[in-house]
CSV table of C-alpha atoms in Angstrom, one decimal:
chain,number,residue,atom,x,y,z
A,3,MET,CA,1.9,19.1,19.6
A,4,PRO,CA,2.6,15.4,19.3
A,5,LEU,CA,2.8,13.5,16.0
A,6,LYS,CA,-0.4,11.7,16.9
A,7,TYR,CA,-2.7,10.9,19.8
A,8,THR,CA,-4.2,7.7,18.5
A,9,SER,CA,-3.4,7.1,14.9
A,10,ILE,CA,-2.9,9.5,12.0
A,11,GLN,CA,-5.7,7.9,9.9
A,12,ASP,CA,-8.2,7.8,12.7
A,13,GLU,CA,-7.6,11.5,13.6
A,14,HIS,CA,-7.6,12.5,9.9
A,15,LEU,CA,-11.0,10.8,9.2
A,16,ASN,CA,-12.5,12.2,12.4
A,17,VAL,CA,-11.8,15.8,11.2
A,18,ARG,CA,-13.3,15.0,7.8
A,19,LYS,CA,-16.4,13.4,9.2
A,20,LYS,CA,-16.9,14.9,12.6
A,21,VAL,CA,-14.6,17.4,14.5
A,22,GLY,CA,-11.1,17.6,15.8
A,23,ILE,CA,-9.1,19.9,18.1
A,24,PHE,CA,-5.5,21.0,17.5
A,25,ASP,CA,-3.1,22.8,19.8
A,26,VAL,CA,-1.2,24.9,17.3
A,27,SER,CA,0.6,27.2,19.8
A,28,HIS,CA,3.8,26.5,18.0
A,29,MET,CA,2.6,29.1,15.4
A,30,GLY,CA,3.6,32.7,16.1
A,31,ASN,CA,1.7,35.9,16.9
A,32,ILE,CA,3.0,39.4,15.9
A,33,PHE,CA,0.9,42.5,16.3
A,34,VAL,CA,1.3,45.5,14.0
A,35,ARG,CA,-0.2,48.8,15.1
A,36,GLY,CA,0.1,52.5,14.3
A,37,ARG,CA,-1.0,55.2,11.9
A,38,ASP,CA,1.0,53.6,9.0
A,39,ALA,CA,0.1,50.0,9.7
A,40,GLU,CA,-2.1,49.6,6.6
A,41,LYS,CA,0.5,51.1,4.3
A,42,PHE,CA,3.2,49.0,6.0
A,43,ILE,CA,1.4,45.7,5.5
A,44,SER,CA,0.6,46.5,1.9
A,45,THR,CA,4.2,47.1,1.2
A,46,LEU,CA,5.5,44.0,3.0
A,47,THR,CA,2.9,41.6,1.6
A,48,ALA,CA,1.3,40.7,-1.7
A,49,ALA,CA,-2.1,41.8,-0.1
A,50,ASP,CA,-3.6,45.2,-0.4
A,51,ALA,CA,-4.4,45.8,3.3
A,52,SER,CA,-6.8,48.6,2.4
A,53,LYS,CA,-9.2,45.9,1.1
A,54,VAL,CA,-9.1,44.0,4.4
A,55,GLY,CA,-11.6,45.7,6.7
A,56,VAL,CA,-11.9,45.5,10.5
A,57,GLY,CA,-13.2,42.1,11.4
A,58,MET,CA,-11.7,40.4,8.4
A,59,GLY,CA,-8.5,38.5,7.7
A,60,ALA,CA,-6.5,37.5,4.7
A,61,TYR,CA,-4.1,34.8,3.6
A,62,THR,CA,-1.0,36.3,2.0
A,63,VAL,CA,2.7,35.9,1.4
A,64,ILE,CA,5.7,38.0,2.6
A,65,LEU,CA,8.2,38.3,-0.2
A,66,GLY,CA,11.9,39.2,-0.7
A,67,GLU,CA,13.1,41.7,-3.3
A,68,ASP,CA,13.6,38.8,-5.7
A,69,GLY,CA,9.9,37.8,-5.4
A,70,THR,CA,10.7,34.6,-3.4
A,71,ILE,CA,8.5,33.6,-0.5
A,72,ILE,CA,9.8,34.4,3.0
A,73,ASP,CA,6.7,33.1,4.7
A,74,ASP,CA,3.0,32.5,4.0
A,75,GLU,CA,0.7,33.9,6.8
A,76,VAL,CA,-2.8,34.7,7.8
A,77,PHE,CA,-3.3,38.2,9.2
A,78,LEU,CA,-6.4,39.5,11.0
A,79,HIS,CA,-7.6,43.1,11.1
A,80,LEU,CA,-8.8,43.8,14.7
A,81,ASP,CA,-10.1,47.1,16.0
A,82,ASN,CA,-6.9,49.0,16.3
A,83,GLU,CA,-4.3,46.6,15.2
A,84,TYR,CA,-3.4,43.7,12.9
A,85,MET,CA,-2.3,40.3,14.1
A,86,PHE,CA,0.0,38.1,11.9
A,87,ILE,CA,0.4,34.4,12.4
A,88,PRO,CA,3.9,33.3,11.2
A,89,ASN,CA,4.7,29.7,10.7
A,90,ALA,CA,6.4,27.7,13.5
A,91,GLY,CA,9.8,29.0,14.4
A,92,ARG,CA,9.6,32.0,12.0
A,93,ASN,CA,8.3,34.7,14.3
A,94,LYS,CA,11.8,36.1,15.2
A,95,ASP,CA,12.8,36.2,11.5
A,96,ILE,CA,9.5,37.9,10.5
A,97,GLU,CA,9.7,40.4,13.4
A,98,ALA,CA,13.3,41.3,12.3
A,99,TRP,CA,12.1,41.6,8.6
A,100,PHE,CA,9.3,43.9,9.7
A,101,ARG,CA,11.6,46.1,11.8
A,102,GLU,CA,14.1,46.3,9.0
A,103,HIS,CA,11.4,47.8,6.7
A,104,ALA,CA,9.6,50.0,9.3
A,105,GLU,CA,12.0,52.9,9.1
A,106,GLY,CA,10.2,56.1,8.3
A,107,MET,CA,6.8,54.6,9.1
A,108,GLU,CA,4.7,55.2,12.2
A,109,VAL,CA,4.2,51.5,13.2
A,110,GLU,CA,4.6,49.5,16.4
A,111,ILE,CA,5.7,45.8,16.0
A,112,GLU,CA,5.2,43.4,19.0
A,113,ASP,CA,6.0,39.7,19.0
A,114,VAL,CA,3.6,38.1,21.5
A,115,SER,CA,4.2,34.5,20.4
A,116,GLN,CA,5.0,33.3,24.0
A,117,LYS,CA,2.0,35.0,25.4
A,118,PHE,CA,-0.8,33.3,23.3
A,119,VAL,CA,-2.2,29.8,23.0
A,120,ILE,CA,-3.7,29.0,19.6
A,121,ILE,CA,-6.4,26.4,19.3
A,122,ALA,CA,-7.9,25.1,16.0
A,123,VAL,CA,-11.3,23.4,16.0
A,124,GLN,CA,-11.9,21.8,12.6
A,125,GLY,CA,-14.6,19.7,10.9
A,126,PRO,CA,-18.2,19.7,9.8
A,127,LEU,CA,-19.4,19.6,13.4
A,128,SER,CA,-17.1,22.3,14.7
A,129,GLY,CA,-19.8,24.9,15.0
A,130,GLU,CA,-22.2,22.7,17.0
A,131,CYS,CA,-19.4,21.6,19.3
A,132,LEU,CA,-18.2,25.2,20.0
A,133,SER,CA,-21.8,26.4,20.7
A,134,LYS,CA,-21.5,24.6,24.0
A,135,VAL,CA,-18.5,26.7,25.0
A,136,ILE,CA,-18.5,30.0,23.2
A,137,ASP,CA,-21.1,32.6,24.1
A,138,PHE,CA,-21.2,34.0,20.5
A,139,ASP,CA,-23.0,32.9,17.3
A,140,LEU,CA,-20.1,31.6,15.3
A,141,SER,CA,-22.3,31.0,12.3
A,142,THR,CA,-22.3,34.8,11.7
A,143,LEU,CA,-18.6,34.6,10.8
A,144,GLY,CA,-17.9,34.1,7.1
A,145,LEU,CA,-14.7,32.7,5.8
A,146,PHE,CA,-11.7,34.7,7.0
A,147,ALA,CA,-13.9,36.8,9.3
A,148,CYS,CA,-12.6,37.4,12.9
A,149,LYS,CA,-14.0,38.7,16.1
A,150,GLU,CA,-12.4,39.7,19.4
A,151,LEU,CA,-14.7,38.1,22.1
A,152,LYS,CA,-12.7,39.3,25.1
A,153,LYS,CA,-10.4,42.3,25.5
A,154,GLY,CA,-8.0,43.5,28.1
A,155,ASN,CA,-5.7,41.3,30.1
A,156,GLU,CA,-7.6,38.2,29.1
A,157,ARG,CA,-8.0,38.3,25.3
A,158,LEU,CA,-10.0,35.8,23.2
A,159,ILE,CA,-9.9,36.2,19.4
A,160,VAL,CA,-11.6,33.9,17.0
A,161,SER,CA,-11.2,33.6,13.2
A,162,ARG,CA,-13.0,31.5,10.6
A,163,THR,CA,-9.8,30.0,9.3
A,164,GLY,CA,-7.9,26.7,9.3
A,165,TYR,CA,-5.5,24.4,7.5
A,166,THR,CA,-7.7,21.3,6.9
A,167,GLY,CA,-10.1,22.4,4.1
A,168,GLU,CA,-13.0,21.8,6.5
A,169,LYS,CA,-15.3,24.2,8.2
A,170,GLY,CA,-13.4,25.4,11.3
A,171,TYR,CA,-12.3,28.1,13.6
A,172,GLU,CA,-9.1,29.2,15.2
A,173,PHE,CA,-8.8,30.8,18.7
A,174,TYR,CA,-6.0,33.0,20.0
A,175,ILE,CA,-6.0,33.2,23.8
A,176,THR,CA,-4.0,35.0,26.5
A,177,PRO,CA,-2.8,34.4,29.2
A,178,PRO,CA,-1.7,30.9,28.2
A,179,GLU,CA,-3.3,29.2,31.2
A,180,LYS,CA,-6.7,30.4,29.9
A,181,GLY,CA,-5.9,28.8,26.6
A,182,GLU,CA,-5.1,25.5,28.2
A,183,GLN,CA,-8.3,25.7,30.2
A,184,MET,CA,-10.3,26.4,27.0
A,185,PHE,CA,-8.7,23.4,25.2
A,186,TYR,CA,-10.0,21.0,27.8
A,187,GLU,CA,-13.4,22.7,28.0
A,188,ILE,CA,-13.9,22.2,24.3
A,189,LEU,CA,-12.7,18.6,24.5
A,190,GLU,CA,-15.2,17.9,27.2
A,191,ALA,CA,-18.1,19.7,25.5
A,192,GLY,CA,-17.4,18.0,22.2
A,193,LYS,CA,-17.6,14.5,23.4
A,194,GLU,CA,-21.2,14.1,22.2
A,195,TYR,CA,-20.0,15.2,18.7
A,196,GLY,CA,-17.1,12.7,18.7
A,197,ILE,CA,-14.3,15.3,19.1
A,198,LYS,CA,-10.8,14.0,19.2
A,199,PRO,CA,-7.4,15.8,19.6
A,200,VAL,CA,-5.3,15.8,16.5
A,201,GLY,CA,-1.5,15.7,16.1
A,202,LEU,CA,1.0,17.0,13.5
A,203,GLY,CA,0.7,13.8,11.4
A,204,ALA,CA,-3.0,14.2,10.6
A,205,ARG,CA,-2.6,18.0,10.2
A,206,ASP,CA,-0.1,17.3,7.4
A,207,THR,CA,-2.2,14.7,5.6
A,208,LEU,CA,-5.3,16.9,5.9
A,209,ARG,CA,-3.6,19.9,4.3
A,210,LEU,CA,-2.0,17.7,1.6
A,211,GLU,CA,-5.4,16.3,0.5
A,212,LYS,CA,-6.5,19.9,0.0
A,213,CYS,CA,-3.3,20.9,-1.8
A,214,PHE,CA,-2.3,23.5,0.8
A,215,ALA,CA,1.4,24.4,0.6
A,216,LEU,CA,3.7,23.9,3.6
A,217,ALA,CA,6.6,26.3,4.4
A,218,GLY,CA,9.8,24.4,4.2
A,219,ASN,CA,8.5,22.0,1.6
A,220,GLU,CA,6.7,23.8,-1.1
A,221,PHE,CA,8.6,27.1,-0.3
A,222,SER,CA,12.1,25.8,0.2
A,223,GLY,CA,14.8,26.7,-2.2
A,224,GLY,CA,13.6,30.2,-3.0
A,225,ARG,CA,10.2,29.6,-4.6
A,226,THR,CA,7.9,32.4,-5.8
A,227,PRO,CA,4.2,32.5,-5.4
A,228,LEU,CA,3.8,32.0,-9.2
A,229,GLU,CA,5.8,28.8,-8.9
A,230,ALA,CA,4.0,27.7,-5.8
A,231,GLY,CA,0.5,28.0,-7.2
A,232,LEU,CA,-0.2,31.1,-5.1
A,233,GLY,CA,-0.4,33.7,-7.8
A,234,TRP,CA,-4.0,34.2,-6.8
A,235,LEU,CA,-2.8,35.8,-3.6
A,236,ILE,CA,-1.2,38.7,-5.4
A,237,ASN,CA,-2.9,42.0,-5.7
A,238,TRP,CA,-1.1,43.5,-8.7
A,239,GLU,CA,-2.8,46.9,-8.3
A,240,HIS,CA,-0.5,48.1,-5.4
A,241,GLU,CA,3.2,48.4,-4.9
A,242,PHE,CA,4.9,45.7,-2.7
A,243,ILE,CA,8.3,44.3,-2.2
A,244,GLY,CA,9.1,41.7,-4.9
A,245,LYS,CA,6.6,42.9,-7.4
A,246,GLU,CA,9.0,43.8,-10.2
A,247,ALA,CA,10.7,40.4,-10.0
A,248,LEU,CA,7.3,38.7,-10.3
A,249,ILE,CA,6.3,40.8,-13.3
A,250,LYS,CA,9.5,39.7,-15.0
A,251,GLN,CA,8.9,36.0,-14.1
A,252,LYS,CA,5.4,36.1,-15.5
A,253,GLU,CA,6.9,36.9,-18.9
A,254,GLY,CA,9.0,33.7,-19.1
A,255,LYS,CA,8.8,30.0,-18.3
A,256,TYR,CA,9.2,28.6,-14.8
A,257,GLU,CA,8.6,25.5,-12.8
A,258,LYS,CA,5.1,25.1,-11.3
A,259,LEU,CA,3.8,23.2,-8.4
A,260,SER,CA,1.8,20.2,-9.7
A,261,PHE,CA,-0.5,17.6,-8.1
A,262,LEU,CA,0.2,13.9,-8.7
A,263,GLU,CA,-2.2,11.1,-7.9
A,264,CYS,CA,-0.7,7.6,-7.8
A,265,ILE,CA,-2.4,5.0,-10.1
A,266,GLU,CA,-0.2,2.2,-8.7
A,267,ARG,CA,0.5,1.2,-5.1
A,268,GLY,CA,3.1,3.2,-3.4
A,269,ILE,CA,3.6,6.3,-1.2
A,270,PRO,CA,5.5,9.2,-2.6
A,271,ARG,CA,7.7,11.2,-0.2
A,272,HIS,CA,9.5,14.6,0.0
A,273,GLY,CA,12.6,14.5,-2.2
A,274,HIS,CA,11.5,11.7,-4.5
A,275,THR,CA,12.4,12.3,-8.2
A,276,VAL,CA,9.6,12.6,-10.8
A,277,GLU,CA,10.5,11.2,-14.3
A,278,LYS,CA,8.9,11.2,-17.7
A,279,ASP,CA,10.1,8.6,-20.2
A,280,GLY,CA,13.2,7.9,-18.0
A,281,LYS,CA,14.2,11.6,-17.8
A,282,GLU,CA,14.1,13.7,-14.7
A,283,ALA,CA,11.0,16.0,-14.9
A,284,GLY,CA,10.7,17.3,-11.4
A,285,VAL,CA,10.9,16.6,-7.6
A,286,VAL,CA,8.3,15.8,-5.0
A,287,THR,CA,7.9,18.4,-2.2
A,288,SER,CA,5.2,16.7,-0.2
A,289,GLY,CA,3.8,13.2,-0.4
A,290,THR,CA,1.7,10.8,1.6
A,291,PHE,CA,-1.0,8.1,1.6
A,292,SER,CA,-4.4,9.7,1.4
A,293,PRO,CA,-6.8,8.3,4.1
A,294,CYS,CA,-9.8,9.4,2.1
A,295,LEU,CA,-8.7,8.3,-1.4
A,296,LYS,CA,-6.7,5.2,-0.2
A,297,LYS,CA,-3.9,6.0,-2.5
A,298,GLY,CA,-0.6,7.9,-2.7
A,299,ILE,CA,-0.7,11.6,-3.5
A,300,ALA,CA,2.0,14.2,-4.0
A,301,MET,CA,2.8,17.8,-4.6
A,302,ALA,CA,5.8,18.3,-7.0
A,303,TYR,CA,7.6,20.9,-9.0
A,304,ILE,CA,7.6,19.9,-12.7
A,305,LYS,CA,9.8,21.5,-15.3
A,306,PRO,CA,8.1,23.8,-17.8
A,307,ASP,CA,9.1,21.4,-20.7
A,308,TYR,CA,6.5,19.0,-19.4
A,309,ASP,CA,3.6,21.4,-18.9
A,310,GLY,CA,1.3,19.5,-21.3
A,311,GLU,CA,2.1,16.0,-19.9
A,312,GLU,CA,-0.3,14.0,-17.7
A,313,LYS,CA,1.4,10.7,-16.8
A,314,PHE,CA,4.7,10.5,-14.8
A,315,ASP,CA,6.8,8.1,-12.7
A,316,ILE,CA,7.7,8.8,-9.1
A,317,ILE,CA,10.9,7.1,-8.2
A,318,SER,CA,10.7,5.6,-4.7
A,319,ASN,CA,13.7,3.7,-3.5
A,320,GLY,CA,14.5,2.7,-7.1
A,321,ARG,CA,10.9,1.6,-7.8
A,322,LYS,CA,8.6,3.4,-10.2
A,323,ILE,CA,5.2,4.5,-9.1
A,324,ARG,CA,2.9,5.5,-11.9
A,325,ALA,CA,1.1,8.8,-11.3
A,326,ARG,CA,-1.1,11.2,-13.2
A,327,ARG,CA,-1.3,15.0,-12.9
A,328,VAL,CA,-4.7,16.2,-11.5
A,329,LYS,CA,-6.4,19.5,-10.7
A,330,PRO,CA,-6.4,20.5,-7.1
A,331,PRO,CA,-7.7,19.6,-4.6
A,332,PHE,CA,-7.1,15.8,-4.4
A,333,VAL,CA,-10.2,15.5,-2.1
A,334,LYS,CA,-13.2,17.6,-3.1
A,335,LYS,CA,-15.8,18.8,-0.6
A,336,GLY,CA,-17.9,15.9,0.7
A,337,GLU,CA,-15.8,13.3,-1.0
A,338,CYS,CA,-14.5,11.5,2.1
C-alpha cells in the first residue's frame, strides 16, 4: 500500500464525499477454532465472546497481565470459527501470545495472513458501488455484521467495518489472486461513482479526524484502554487477562488521551510537547492537518493535573501553536 496514489488531501476528501478503495493486505488474519474458542477469546480479550453471535464482529483489545494494550483488533464470528485481524506486522506476536495461553483448552490457532487479501471500500457511495460487483444485498449488514459469501478453496468474507468513520465494508479473499482480481473489478465498477484508490497517508488522516487510535502511536509505551479512551470496549462482567490491573487503575489518577484542535496556524506531529503556562502537560501521539476542518488536529496524552483545562500550547520546532481541547470526533458525521 503506497503512501498516496494522487494526493493525500484528494484521496481523503473523495472518501468523505464519494468512495475510496484500500488494499489493506498488510493487516493480518488469524483463525481460532475449537470447542473452547469462545471461552478462549473471552479470556484473551476485553470482550465477552458469548455476546458476539454468528454473523457478528467486535472491536476489542488484547491485554497483558498489567492491563496494557498488546493490540487492538476486530474479530469476526463466522459459522464454525473466529477470524482476528491483527495490526500490520503483529500477526506473529499475536499468534505466539494465543498459543502461549491455549494450554489446557481445545482450540486450534491458524495464521493465514499470507493467504488472504484484504480490501476496504469506504465512503457514502460504497454500497452503490459494490452492488455492481457483489451478488448480495450489503444493505442488510448492520455495523460490525459479517457474512461469508463464498466458502471452500475460494473464500470471500465481508464485514461492515472500517477505519475511516464512513459507511464502508471490508473484504477478506483467498486465494490472493482472486483478491487482486476483485480489487480491479471494484475499481472499474466504481468509476461512475468517482471511486479512487487510497494510500496510507489518507488512511491516517481519515482515522485521525474521527479520533481512532493507532497502534504504535496511541498504544506505545504500555498504555491501557482506560488511558487510551477505550474503556468502553471493556466488558467488566467476565474474567479476562489484565482485569485486576485495570480495576486498580480505575481507583486512581492516570493520563488520558485528549483531542486538541489548533486555533492558530500550525501542524502538530507525533512527539511534540504539550504545555500549559510554560509547563509540560503532555505529549502528542498523532497529529496532522485536517483536510475537512482546514486546521491542525492532534491526539495527545495529558497529565491528570490538567484534567479541567481547555487551552494548551503545542510546541512545534520551538514555536507555540495554541490549541483547545475538544470532544471527539474532530469531524462529525456530514460535516465535511
